[in-house]
PDB file with SEQRES, HELIX, SHEET and CRYST1 records, atoms N, CA, C and O in Angstrom:
SEQRES   1 A   69  MET ALA THR ILE ASP TYR SER HIS MET THR PRO ALA GLU          
SEQRES   2 A   69  LYS LEU SER LEU ILE GLY GLU ILE TRP GLU SER ILE GLU          
SEQRES   3 A   69  ALA ASP ALA ILE PRO LEU THR GLU ALA GLN ASN ALA GLU          
SEQRES   4 A   69  ILE LYS ARG ARG LEU ASP THR LEU ASP ASP ASP ILE ARG          
SEQRES   5 A   69  HIS GLY ILE ASP ALA ASP ALA LEU GLU ALA GLU ILE ASP          
SEQRES   6 A   69  ARG ARG PHE PRO                                              
HELIX    1 AA1 PRO A   11  SER A   24  1                                  14    
HELIX    2 AA2 GLU A   34  ASP A   45  1                                  12    
HELIX    3 AA3 LEU A   47  HIS A   53  1                                   7    
HELIX    4 AA4 ALA A   57  ARG A   67  1                                  11    
CRYST1    1.000    1.000    1.000  90.00  90.00  90.00 P 1           1          
ATOM      1  N   MET A   1     -74.059-171.407-185.038  1.00  0.00           N  
ATOM      2  CA  MET A   1     -75.201-171.260-184.292  1.00  0.00           C  
ATOM      3  C   MET A   1     -75.997-172.576-184.251  1.00  0.00           C  
ATOM      4  O   MET A   1     -76.144-173.258-185.265  1.00  0.00           O  
ATOM      5  N   ALA A   2     -76.487-172.904-183.102  1.00  0.00           N  
ATOM      6  CA  ALA A   2     -77.215-174.169-183.064  1.00  0.00           C  
ATOM      7  C   ALA A   2     -78.701-173.897-183.460  1.00  0.00           C  
ATOM      8  O   ALA A   2     -79.288-172.822-183.336  1.00  0.00           O  
ATOM      9  N   THR A   3     -79.147-174.935-183.904  1.00  0.00           N  
ATOM     10  CA  THR A   3     -80.624-174.799-184.320  1.00  0.00           C  
ATOM     11  C   THR A   3     -81.556-175.828-183.616  1.00  0.00           C  
ATOM     12  O   THR A   3     -81.056-176.895-183.261  1.00  0.00           O  
ATOM     13  N   ILE A   4     -82.644-175.627-183.429  1.00  0.00           N  
ATOM     14  CA  ILE A   4     -83.539-176.497-182.706  1.00  0.00           C  
ATOM     15  C   ILE A   4     -84.413-177.300-183.824  1.00  0.00           C  
ATOM     16  O   ILE A   4     -84.900-176.737-184.805  1.00  0.00           O  
ATOM     17  N   ASP A   5     -84.535-178.567-183.571  1.00  0.00           N  
ATOM     18  CA  ASP A   5     -85.297-179.454-184.521  1.00  0.00           C  
ATOM     19  C   ASP A   5     -86.732-179.401-184.085  1.00  0.00           C  
ATOM     20  O   ASP A   5     -87.064-180.112-183.136  1.00  0.00           O  
ATOM     21  N   TYR A   6     -87.546-178.699-184.628  1.00  0.00           N  
ATOM     22  CA  TYR A   6     -88.926-178.512-184.331  1.00  0.00           C  
ATOM     23  C   TYR A   6     -89.929-179.229-185.337  1.00  0.00           C  
ATOM     24  O   TYR A   6     -91.148-179.061-185.314  1.00  0.00           O  
ATOM     25  N   SER A   7     -89.296-179.986-186.155  1.00  0.00           N  
ATOM     26  CA  SER A   7     -90.139-180.689-187.150  1.00  0.00           C  
ATOM     27  C   SER A   7     -91.146-181.734-186.608  1.00  0.00           C  
ATOM     28  O   SER A   7     -92.128-182.075-187.267  1.00  0.00           O  
ATOM     29  N   HIS A   8     -90.867-182.216-185.410  1.00  0.00           N  
ATOM     30  CA  HIS A   8     -91.825-183.126-184.791  1.00  0.00           C  
ATOM     31  C   HIS A   8     -92.853-182.503-184.013  1.00  0.00           C  
ATOM     32  O   HIS A   8     -93.752-183.187-183.524  1.00  0.00           O  
ATOM     33  N   MET A   9     -92.791-181.154-183.845  1.00  0.00           N  
ATOM     34  CA  MET A   9     -93.826-180.448-183.061  1.00  0.00           C  
ATOM     35  C   MET A   9     -95.081-180.040-183.922  1.00  0.00           C  
ATOM     36  O   MET A   9     -95.015-179.736-185.113  1.00  0.00           O  
ATOM     37  N   THR A  10     -96.142-180.070-183.229  1.00  0.00           N  
ATOM     38  CA  THR A  10     -97.462-179.709-183.731  1.00  0.00           C  
ATOM     39  C   THR A  10     -97.477-178.224-183.913  1.00  0.00           C  
ATOM     40  O   THR A  10     -96.680-177.503-183.312  1.00  0.00           O  
ATOM     41  N   PRO A  11     -98.406-177.751-184.762  1.00  0.00           N  
ATOM     42  CA  PRO A  11     -98.502-176.206-184.879  1.00  0.00           C  
ATOM     43  C   PRO A  11     -98.797-175.592-183.476  1.00  0.00           C  
ATOM     44  O   PRO A  11     -98.267-174.527-183.157  1.00  0.00           O  
ATOM     45  N   ALA A  12     -99.619-176.242-182.657  1.00  0.00           N  
ATOM     46  CA  ALA A  12     -99.984-175.617-181.382  1.00  0.00           C  
ATOM     47  C   ALA A  12     -98.673-175.604-180.424  1.00  0.00           C  
ATOM     48  O   ALA A  12     -98.452-174.706-179.612  1.00  0.00           O  
ATOM     49  N   GLU A  13     -97.871-176.686-180.625  1.00  0.00           N  
ATOM     50  CA  GLU A  13     -96.677-176.654-179.838  1.00  0.00           C  
ATOM     51  C   GLU A  13     -95.657-175.699-180.151  1.00  0.00           C  
ATOM     52  O   GLU A  13     -94.968-175.145-179.293  1.00  0.00           O  
ATOM     53  N   LYS A  14     -95.551-175.484-181.558  1.00  0.00           N  
ATOM     54  CA  LYS A  14     -94.715-174.503-181.991  1.00  0.00           C  
ATOM     55  C   LYS A  14     -95.030-173.078-181.543  1.00  0.00           C  
ATOM     56  O   LYS A  14     -94.181-172.280-181.145  1.00  0.00           O  
ATOM     57  N   LEU A  15     -96.386-172.832-181.653  1.00  0.00           N  
ATOM     58  CA  LEU A  15     -96.959-171.487-181.119  1.00  0.00           C  
ATOM     59  C   LEU A  15     -96.733-171.389-179.696  1.00  0.00           C  
ATOM     60  O   LEU A  15     -96.519-170.267-179.237  1.00  0.00           O  
ATOM     61  N   SER A  16     -96.749-172.436-178.890  1.00  0.00           N  
ATOM     62  CA  SER A  16     -96.543-172.328-177.502  1.00  0.00           C  
ATOM     63  C   SER A  16     -95.037-171.953-177.190  1.00  0.00           C  
ATOM     64  O   SER A  16     -94.698-171.218-176.263  1.00  0.00           O  
ATOM     65  N   LEU A  17     -94.224-172.529-178.046  1.00  0.00           N  
ATOM     66  CA  LEU A  17     -92.758-172.275-177.893  1.00  0.00           C  
ATOM     67  C   LEU A  17     -92.452-170.854-178.194  1.00  0.00           C  
ATOM     68  O   LEU A  17     -91.708-170.168-177.493  1.00  0.00           O  
ATOM     69  N   ILE A  18     -93.069-170.432-179.284  1.00  0.00           N  
ATOM     70  CA  ILE A  18     -92.792-168.993-179.719  1.00  0.00           C  
ATOM     71  C   ILE A  18     -93.304-168.127-178.535  1.00  0.00           C  
ATOM     72  O   ILE A  18     -92.608-167.172-178.192  1.00  0.00           O  
ATOM     73  N   GLY A  19     -94.457-168.382-177.890  1.00  0.00           N  
ATOM     74  CA  GLY A  19     -94.881-167.626-176.768  1.00  0.00           C  
ATOM     75  C   GLY A  19     -94.010-167.574-175.652  1.00  0.00           C  
ATOM     76  O   GLY A  19     -93.815-166.525-175.039  1.00  0.00           O  
ATOM     77  N   GLU A  20     -93.437-168.731-175.334  1.00  0.00           N  
ATOM     78  CA  GLU A  20     -92.436-168.899-174.255  1.00  0.00           C  
ATOM     79  C   GLU A  20     -91.219-168.006-174.426  1.00  0.00           C  
ATOM     80  O   GLU A  20     -90.748-167.304-173.532  1.00  0.00           O  
ATOM     81  N   ILE A  21     -90.733-168.110-175.738  1.00  0.00           N  
ATOM     82  CA  ILE A  21     -89.557-167.352-176.021  1.00  0.00           C  
ATOM     83  C   ILE A  21     -89.801-165.804-176.028  1.00  0.00           C  
ATOM     84  O   ILE A  21     -88.951-165.020-175.607  1.00  0.00           O  
ATOM     85  N   TRP A  22     -91.010-165.412-176.531  1.00  0.00           N  
ATOM     86  CA  TRP A  22     -91.420-163.953-176.572  1.00  0.00           C  
ATOM     87  C   TRP A  22     -91.451-163.488-175.156  1.00  0.00           C  
ATOM     88  O   TRP A  22     -90.883-162.446-174.828  1.00  0.00           O  
ATOM     89  N   GLU A  23     -92.130-164.268-174.272  1.00  0.00           N  
ATOM     90  CA  GLU A  23     -92.348-163.806-172.821  1.00  0.00           C  
ATOM     91  C   GLU A  23     -90.953-163.822-172.098  1.00  0.00           C  
ATOM     92  O   GLU A  23     -90.845-163.237-171.020  1.00  0.00           O  
ATOM     93  N   SER A  24     -89.988-164.412-172.603  1.00  0.00           N  
ATOM     94  CA  SER A  24     -88.597-164.456-171.894  1.00  0.00           C  
ATOM     95  C   SER A  24     -87.848-163.197-172.110  1.00  0.00           C  
ATOM     96  O   SER A  24     -86.961-162.865-171.324  1.00  0.00           O  
ATOM     97  N   ILE A  25     -88.199-162.411-173.243  1.00  0.00           N  
ATOM     98  CA  ILE A  25     -87.456-161.236-173.549  1.00  0.00           C  
ATOM     99  C   ILE A  25     -88.003-160.070-172.715  1.00  0.00           C  
ATOM    100  O   ILE A  25     -89.208-159.822-172.678  1.00  0.00           O  
ATOM    101  N   GLU A  26     -87.098-159.375-172.062  1.00  0.00           N  
ATOM    102  CA  GLU A  26     -87.379-158.236-171.276  1.00  0.00           C  
ATOM    103  C   GLU A  26     -87.863-157.099-172.142  1.00  0.00           C  
ATOM    104  O   GLU A  26     -87.417-156.911-173.273  1.00  0.00           O  
ATOM    105  N   ALA A  27     -88.817-156.323-171.563  1.00  0.00           N  
ATOM    106  CA  ALA A  27     -89.517-155.414-172.388  1.00  0.00           C  
ATOM    107  C   ALA A  27     -88.623-154.249-172.933  1.00  0.00           C  
ATOM    108  O   ALA A  27     -88.865-153.673-173.994  1.00  0.00           O  
ATOM    109  N   ASP A  28     -87.629-153.971-172.157  1.00  0.00           N  
ATOM    110  CA  ASP A  28     -86.741-152.929-172.574  1.00  0.00           C  
ATOM    111  C   ASP A  28     -85.435-153.442-173.298  1.00  0.00           C  
ATOM    112  O   ASP A  28     -84.531-152.643-173.544  1.00  0.00           O  
ATOM    113  N   ALA A  29     -85.341-154.719-173.625  1.00  0.00           N  
ATOM    114  CA  ALA A  29     -84.222-155.328-174.255  1.00  0.00           C  
ATOM    115  C   ALA A  29     -84.040-154.970-175.721  1.00  0.00           C  
ATOM    116  O   ALA A  29     -82.932-154.946-176.258  1.00  0.00           O  
ATOM    117  N   ILE A  30     -85.125-154.707-176.310  1.00  0.00           N  
ATOM    118  CA  ILE A  30     -85.096-154.337-177.753  1.00  0.00           C  
ATOM    119  C   ILE A  30     -85.832-152.960-177.878  1.00  0.00           C  
ATOM    120  O   ILE A  30     -87.047-152.867-177.704  1.00  0.00           O  
ATOM    121  N   PRO A  31     -85.041-151.909-178.184  1.00  0.00           N  
ATOM    122  CA  PRO A  31     -85.567-150.599-178.297  1.00  0.00           C  
ATOM    123  C   PRO A  31     -86.412-150.472-179.497  1.00  0.00           C  
ATOM    124  O   PRO A  31     -86.177-151.126-180.512  1.00  0.00           O  
ATOM    125  N   LEU A  32     -87.419-149.619-179.398  1.00  0.00           N  
ATOM    126  CA  LEU A  32     -88.357-149.307-180.473  1.00  0.00           C  
ATOM    127  C   LEU A  32     -87.601-148.520-181.553  1.00  0.00           C  
ATOM    128  O   LEU A  32     -86.658-147.768-181.305  1.00  0.00           O  
ATOM    129  N   THR A  33     -88.114-148.767-182.805  1.00  0.00           N  
ATOM    130  CA  THR A  33     -87.533-148.003-183.924  1.00  0.00           C  
ATOM    131  C   THR A  33     -88.229-146.533-183.876  1.00  0.00           C  
ATOM    132  O   THR A  33     -89.235-146.283-183.212  1.00  0.00           O  
ATOM    133  N   GLU A  34     -87.559-145.647-184.652  1.00  0.00           N  
ATOM    134  CA  GLU A  34     -88.187-144.403-184.843  1.00  0.00           C  
ATOM    135  C   GLU A  34     -89.651-144.423-185.377  1.00  0.00           C  
ATOM    136  O   GLU A  34     -90.516-143.638-184.987  1.00  0.00           O  
ATOM    137  N   ALA A  35     -89.834-145.348-186.264  1.00  0.00           N  
ATOM    138  CA  ALA A  35     -91.204-145.525-186.921  1.00  0.00           C  
ATOM    139  C   ALA A  35     -92.130-145.995-185.853  1.00  0.00           C  
ATOM    140  O   ALA A  35     -93.216-145.425-185.742  1.00  0.00           O  
ATOM    141  N   GLN A  36     -91.805-147.010-185.027  1.00  0.00           N  
ATOM    142  CA  GLN A  36     -92.577-147.429-184.016  1.00  0.00           C  
ATOM    143  C   GLN A  36     -92.861-146.305-182.922  1.00  0.00           C  
ATOM    144  O   GLN A  36     -94.007-146.183-182.489  1.00  0.00           O  
ATOM    145  N   ASN A  37     -91.912-145.547-182.505  1.00  0.00           N  
ATOM    146  CA  ASN A  37     -92.121-144.471-181.668  1.00  0.00           C  
ATOM    147  C   ASN A  37     -93.185-143.460-182.296  1.00  0.00           C  
ATOM    148  O   ASN A  37     -94.166-143.075-181.660  1.00  0.00           O  
ATOM    149  N   ALA A  38     -92.917-143.093-183.519  1.00  0.00           N  
ATOM    150  CA  ALA A  38     -93.875-142.203-184.235  1.00  0.00           C  
ATOM    151  C   ALA A  38     -95.371-142.848-184.211  1.00  0.00           C  
ATOM    152  O   ALA A  38     -96.341-142.152-183.910  1.00  0.00           O  
ATOM    153  N   GLU A  39     -95.472-144.008-184.495  1.00  0.00           N  
ATOM    154  CA  GLU A  39     -96.792-144.689-184.448  1.00  0.00           C  
ATOM    155  C   GLU A  39     -97.385-144.625-183.114  1.00  0.00           C  
ATOM    156  O   GLU A  39     -98.568-144.308-182.991  1.00  0.00           O  
ATOM    157  N   ILE A  40     -96.643-144.907-182.096  1.00  0.00           N  
ATOM    158  CA  ILE A  40     -97.218-144.791-180.658  1.00  0.00           C  
ATOM    159  C   ILE A  40     -97.695-143.310-180.428  1.00  0.00           C  
ATOM    160  O   ILE A  40     -98.815-143.039-179.996  1.00  0.00           O  
ATOM    161  N   LYS A  41     -96.817-142.452-180.731  1.00  0.00           N  
ATOM    162  CA  LYS A  41     -97.200-141.042-180.580  1.00  0.00           C  
ATOM    163  C   LYS A  41     -98.448-140.669-181.386  1.00  0.00           C  
ATOM    164  O   LYS A  41     -99.292-139.955-180.843  1.00  0.00           O  
ATOM    165  N   ARG A  42     -98.616-141.068-182.554  1.00  0.00           N  
ATOM    166  CA  ARG A  42     -99.797-140.815-183.393  1.00  0.00           C  
ATOM    167  C   ARG A  42    -100.991-141.343-182.805  1.00  0.00           C  
ATOM    168  O   ARG A  42    -102.028-140.679-182.811  1.00  0.00           O  
ATOM    169  N   ARG A  43    -100.923-142.584-182.255  1.00  0.00           N  
ATOM    170  CA  ARG A  43    -102.049-143.212-181.627  1.00  0.00           C  
ATOM    171  C   ARG A  43    -102.452-142.531-180.299  1.00  0.00           C  
ATOM    172  O   ARG A  43    -103.625-142.384-179.954  1.00  0.00           O  
ATOM    173  N   LEU A  44    -101.382-142.129-179.587  1.00  0.00           N  
ATOM    174  CA  LEU A  44    -101.775-141.449-178.334  1.00  0.00           C  
ATOM    175  C   LEU A  44    -102.422-140.093-178.620  1.00  0.00           C  
ATOM    176  O   LEU A  44    -103.332-139.654-177.916  1.00  0.00           O  
ATOM    177  N   ASP A  45    -101.935-139.458-179.652  1.00  0.00           N  
ATOM    178  CA  ASP A  45    -102.483-138.078-180.089  1.00  0.00           C  
ATOM    179  C   ASP A  45    -103.990-138.140-180.469  1.00  0.00           C  
ATOM    180  O   ASP A  45    -104.747-137.179-180.329  1.00  0.00           O  
ATOM    181  N   THR A  46    -104.335-139.261-180.924  1.00  0.00           N  
ATOM    182  CA  THR A  46    -105.786-139.374-181.341  1.00  0.00           C  
ATOM    183  C   THR A  46    -106.709-140.252-180.501  1.00  0.00           C  
ATOM    184  O   THR A  46    -107.865-140.536-180.816  1.00  0.00           O  
ATOM    185  N   LEU A  47    -106.053-140.664-179.360  1.00  0.00           N  
ATOM    186  CA  LEU A  47    -106.790-141.477-178.390  1.00  0.00           C  
ATOM    187  C   LEU A  47    -108.054-140.944-177.941  1.00  0.00           C  
ATOM    188  O   LEU A  47    -109.033-141.684-178.025  1.00  0.00           O  
ATOM    189  N   ASP A  48    -108.190-139.788-177.480  1.00  0.00           N  
ATOM    190  CA  ASP A  48    -109.446-139.207-176.913  1.00  0.00           C  
ATOM    191  C   ASP A  48    -110.469-139.188-178.045  1.00  0.00           C  
ATOM    192  O   ASP A  48    -111.613-139.604-177.860  1.00  0.00           O  
ATOM    193  N   ASP A  49    -110.081-138.734-179.149  1.00  0.00           N  
ATOM    194  CA  ASP A  49    -111.059-138.621-180.320  1.00  0.00           C  
ATOM    195  C   ASP A  49    -111.506-140.017-180.674  1.00  0.00           C  
ATOM    196  O   ASP A  49    -112.687-140.248-180.931  1.00  0.00           O  
ATOM    197  N   ASP A  50    -110.580-140.946-180.689  1.00  0.00           N  
ATOM    198  CA  ASP A  50    -110.845-142.343-181.091  1.00  0.00           C  
ATOM    199  C   ASP A  50    -111.932-142.962-180.191  1.00  0.00           C  
ATOM    200  O   ASP A  50    -112.908-143.574-180.624  1.00  0.00           O  
ATOM    201  N   ILE A  51    -111.647-142.727-178.839  1.00  0.00           N  
ATOM    202  CA  ILE A  51    -112.574-143.221-177.900  1.00  0.00           C  
ATOM    203  C   ILE A  51    -113.981-142.702-177.990  1.00  0.00           C  
ATOM    204  O   ILE A  51    -114.954-143.437-177.823  1.00  0.00           O  
ATOM    205  N   ARG A  52    -114.071-141.383-178.266  1.00  0.00           N  
ATOM    206  CA  ARG A  52    -115.423-140.783-178.449  1.00  0.00           C  
ATOM    207  C   ARG A  52    -116.240-141.359-179.529  1.00  0.00           C  
ATOM    208  O   ARG A  52    -117.462-141.477-179.438  1.00  0.00           O  
ATOM    209  N   HIS A  53    -115.469-141.756-180.669  1.00  0.00           N  
ATOM    210  CA  HIS A  53    -116.137-142.309-181.976  1.00  0.00           C  
ATOM    211  C   HIS A  53    -116.065-143.782-182.024  1.00  0.00           C  
ATOM    212  O   HIS A  53    -116.522-144.358-183.011  1.00  0.00           O  
ATOM    213  N   GLY A  54    -115.537-144.445-181.060  1.00  0.00           N  
ATOM    214  CA  GLY A  54    -115.453-145.885-181.114  1.00  0.00           C  
ATOM    215  C   GLY A  54    -116.684-146.586-180.539  1.00  0.00           C  
ATOM    216  O   GLY A  54    -117.575-145.967-179.957  1.00  0.00           O  
ATOM    217  N   ILE A  55    -116.687-147.941-180.735  1.00  0.00           N  
ATOM    218  CA  ILE A  55    -117.792-148.703-180.158  1.00  0.00           C  
ATOM    219  C   ILE A  55    -117.198-149.783-179.277  1.00  0.00           C  
ATOM    220  O   ILE A  55    -116.036-150.160-179.428  1.00  0.00           O  
ATOM    221  N   ASP A  56    -118.044-150.296-178.317  1.00  0.00           N  
ATOM    222  CA  ASP A  56    -117.534-151.297-177.380  1.00  0.00           C  
ATOM    223  C   ASP A  56    -117.442-152.689-178.048  1.00  0.00           C  
ATOM    224  O   ASP A  56    -117.905-152.880-179.173  1.00  0.00           O  
ATOM    225  N   ALA A  57    -116.876-153.585-177.380  1.00  0.00           N  
ATOM    226  CA  ALA A  57    -116.567-154.966-177.944  1.00  0.00           C  
ATOM    227  C   ALA A  57    -117.847-155.687-178.329  1.00  0.00           C  
ATOM    228  O   ALA A  57    -117.883-156.321-179.383  1.00  0.00           O  
ATOM    229  N   ASP A  58    -118.890-155.619-177.528  1.00  0.00           N  
ATOM    230  CA  ASP A  58    -120.104-156.268-177.885  1.00  0.00           C  
ATOM    231  C   ASP A  58    -120.692-155.772-179.148  1.00  0.00           C  
ATOM    232  O   ASP A  58    -121.171-156.587-179.937  1.00  0.00           O  
ATOM    233  N   ALA A  59    -120.697-154.436-179.421  1.00  0.00           N  
ATOM    234  CA  ALA A  59    -121.269-153.773-180.573  1.00  0.00           C  
ATOM    235  C   ALA A  59    -120.420-154.210-181.788  1.00  0.00           C  
ATOM    236  O   ALA A  59    -120.925-154.527-182.865  1.00  0.00           O  
ATOM    237  N   LEU A  60    -119.108-154.203-181.539  1.00  0.00           N  
ATOM    238  CA  LEU A  60    -118.183-154.572-182.673  1.00  0.00           C  
ATOM    239  C   LEU A  60    -118.539-156.104-183.085  1.00  0.00           C  
ATOM    240  O   LEU A  60    -118.689-156.409-184.268  1.00  0.00           O  
ATOM    241  N   GLU A  61    -118.653-156.962-182.123  1.00  0.00           N  
ATOM    242  CA  GLU A  61    -118.894-158.378-182.396  1.00  0.00           C  
ATOM    243  C   GLU A  61    -120.303-158.460-183.100  1.00  0.00           C  
ATOM    244  O   GLU A  61    -120.444-159.235-184.046  1.00  0.00           O  
ATOM    245  N   ALA A  62    -121.246-157.753-182.704  1.00  0.00           N  
ATOM    246  CA  ALA A  62    -122.562-157.779-183.322  1.00  0.00           C  
ATOM    247  C   ALA A  62    -122.452-157.236-184.879  1.00  0.00           C  
ATOM    248  O   ALA A  62    -123.037-157.772-185.820  1.00  0.00           O  
ATOM    249  N   GLU A  63    -121.690-156.203-184.970  1.00  0.00           N  
ATOM    250  CA  GLU A  63    -121.489-155.675-186.333  1.00  0.00           C  
ATOM    251  C   GLU A  63    -120.703-156.659-187.267  1.00  0.00           C  
ATOM    252  O   GLU A  63    -120.997-156.763-188.458  1.00  0.00           O  
ATOM    253  N   ILE A  64    -119.748-157.338-186.715  1.00  0.00           N  
ATOM    254  CA  ILE A  64    -119.044-158.406-187.512  1.00  0.00           C  
ATOM    255  C   ILE A  64    -120.053-159.568-187.840  1.00  0.00           C  
ATOM    256  O   ILE A  64    -120.094-160.003-188.991  1.00  0.00           O  
ATOM    257  N   ASP A  65    -120.857-160.075-186.870  1.00  0.00           N  
ATOM    258  CA  ASP A  65    -121.764-161.005-187.101  1.00  0.00           C  
ATOM    259  C   ASP A  65    -122.812-160.604-188.170  1.00  0.00           C  
ATOM    260  O   ASP A  65    -123.275-161.429-188.958  1.00  0.00           O  
ATOM    261  N   ARG A  66    -123.141-159.374-188.158  1.00  0.00           N  
ATOM    262  CA  ARG A  66    -124.178-158.858-189.174  1.00  0.00           C  
ATOM    263  C   ARG A  66    -123.497-158.775-190.602  1.00  0.00           C  
ATOM    264  O   ARG A  66    -124.182-159.024-191.594  1.00  0.00           O  
ATOM    265  N   ARG A  67    -122.316-158.470-190.711  1.00  0.00           N  
ATOM    266  CA  ARG A  67    -121.688-158.323-191.933  1.00  0.00           C  
ATOM    267  C   ARG A  67    -121.165-159.753-192.585  1.00  0.00           C  
ATOM    268  O   ARG A  67    -121.036-159.975-193.788  1.00  0.00           O  
ATOM    269  N   PHE A  68    -120.923-160.579-191.603  1.00  0.00           N  
ATOM    270  CA  PHE A  68    -120.231-161.941-191.913  1.00  0.00           C  
ATOM    271  C   PHE A  68    -121.009-163.037-191.352  1.00  0.00           C  
ATOM    272  O   PHE A  68    -120.511-163.718-190.456  1.00  0.00           O  
ATOM    273  N   PRO A  69    -122.200-163.279-191.798  1.00  0.00           N  
ATOM    274  CA  PRO A  69    -123.098-164.284-191.085  1.00  0.00           C  
ATOM    275  C   PRO A  69    -122.563-165.691-191.293  1.00  0.00           C  
ATOM    276  O   PRO A  69    -123.147-166.653-190.796  1.00  0.00           O  
TER     277      PRO A  69                                                      
END                                                                             
């Protein structure tokens, strides 16, 4: 198996390469595991309740700023 010499790359370049490789993978090329499917089902089952009790992004950011000045 051939390897790529990435030792000369900056962290930003490596992350960019990872992104390019990730984006090149077709969505249905790798099937989800049973655990992943179960987690998606669990999240969908609680979605409506989560939305009712959630906060918007601005409120979340304000809360984070308050807790971690």
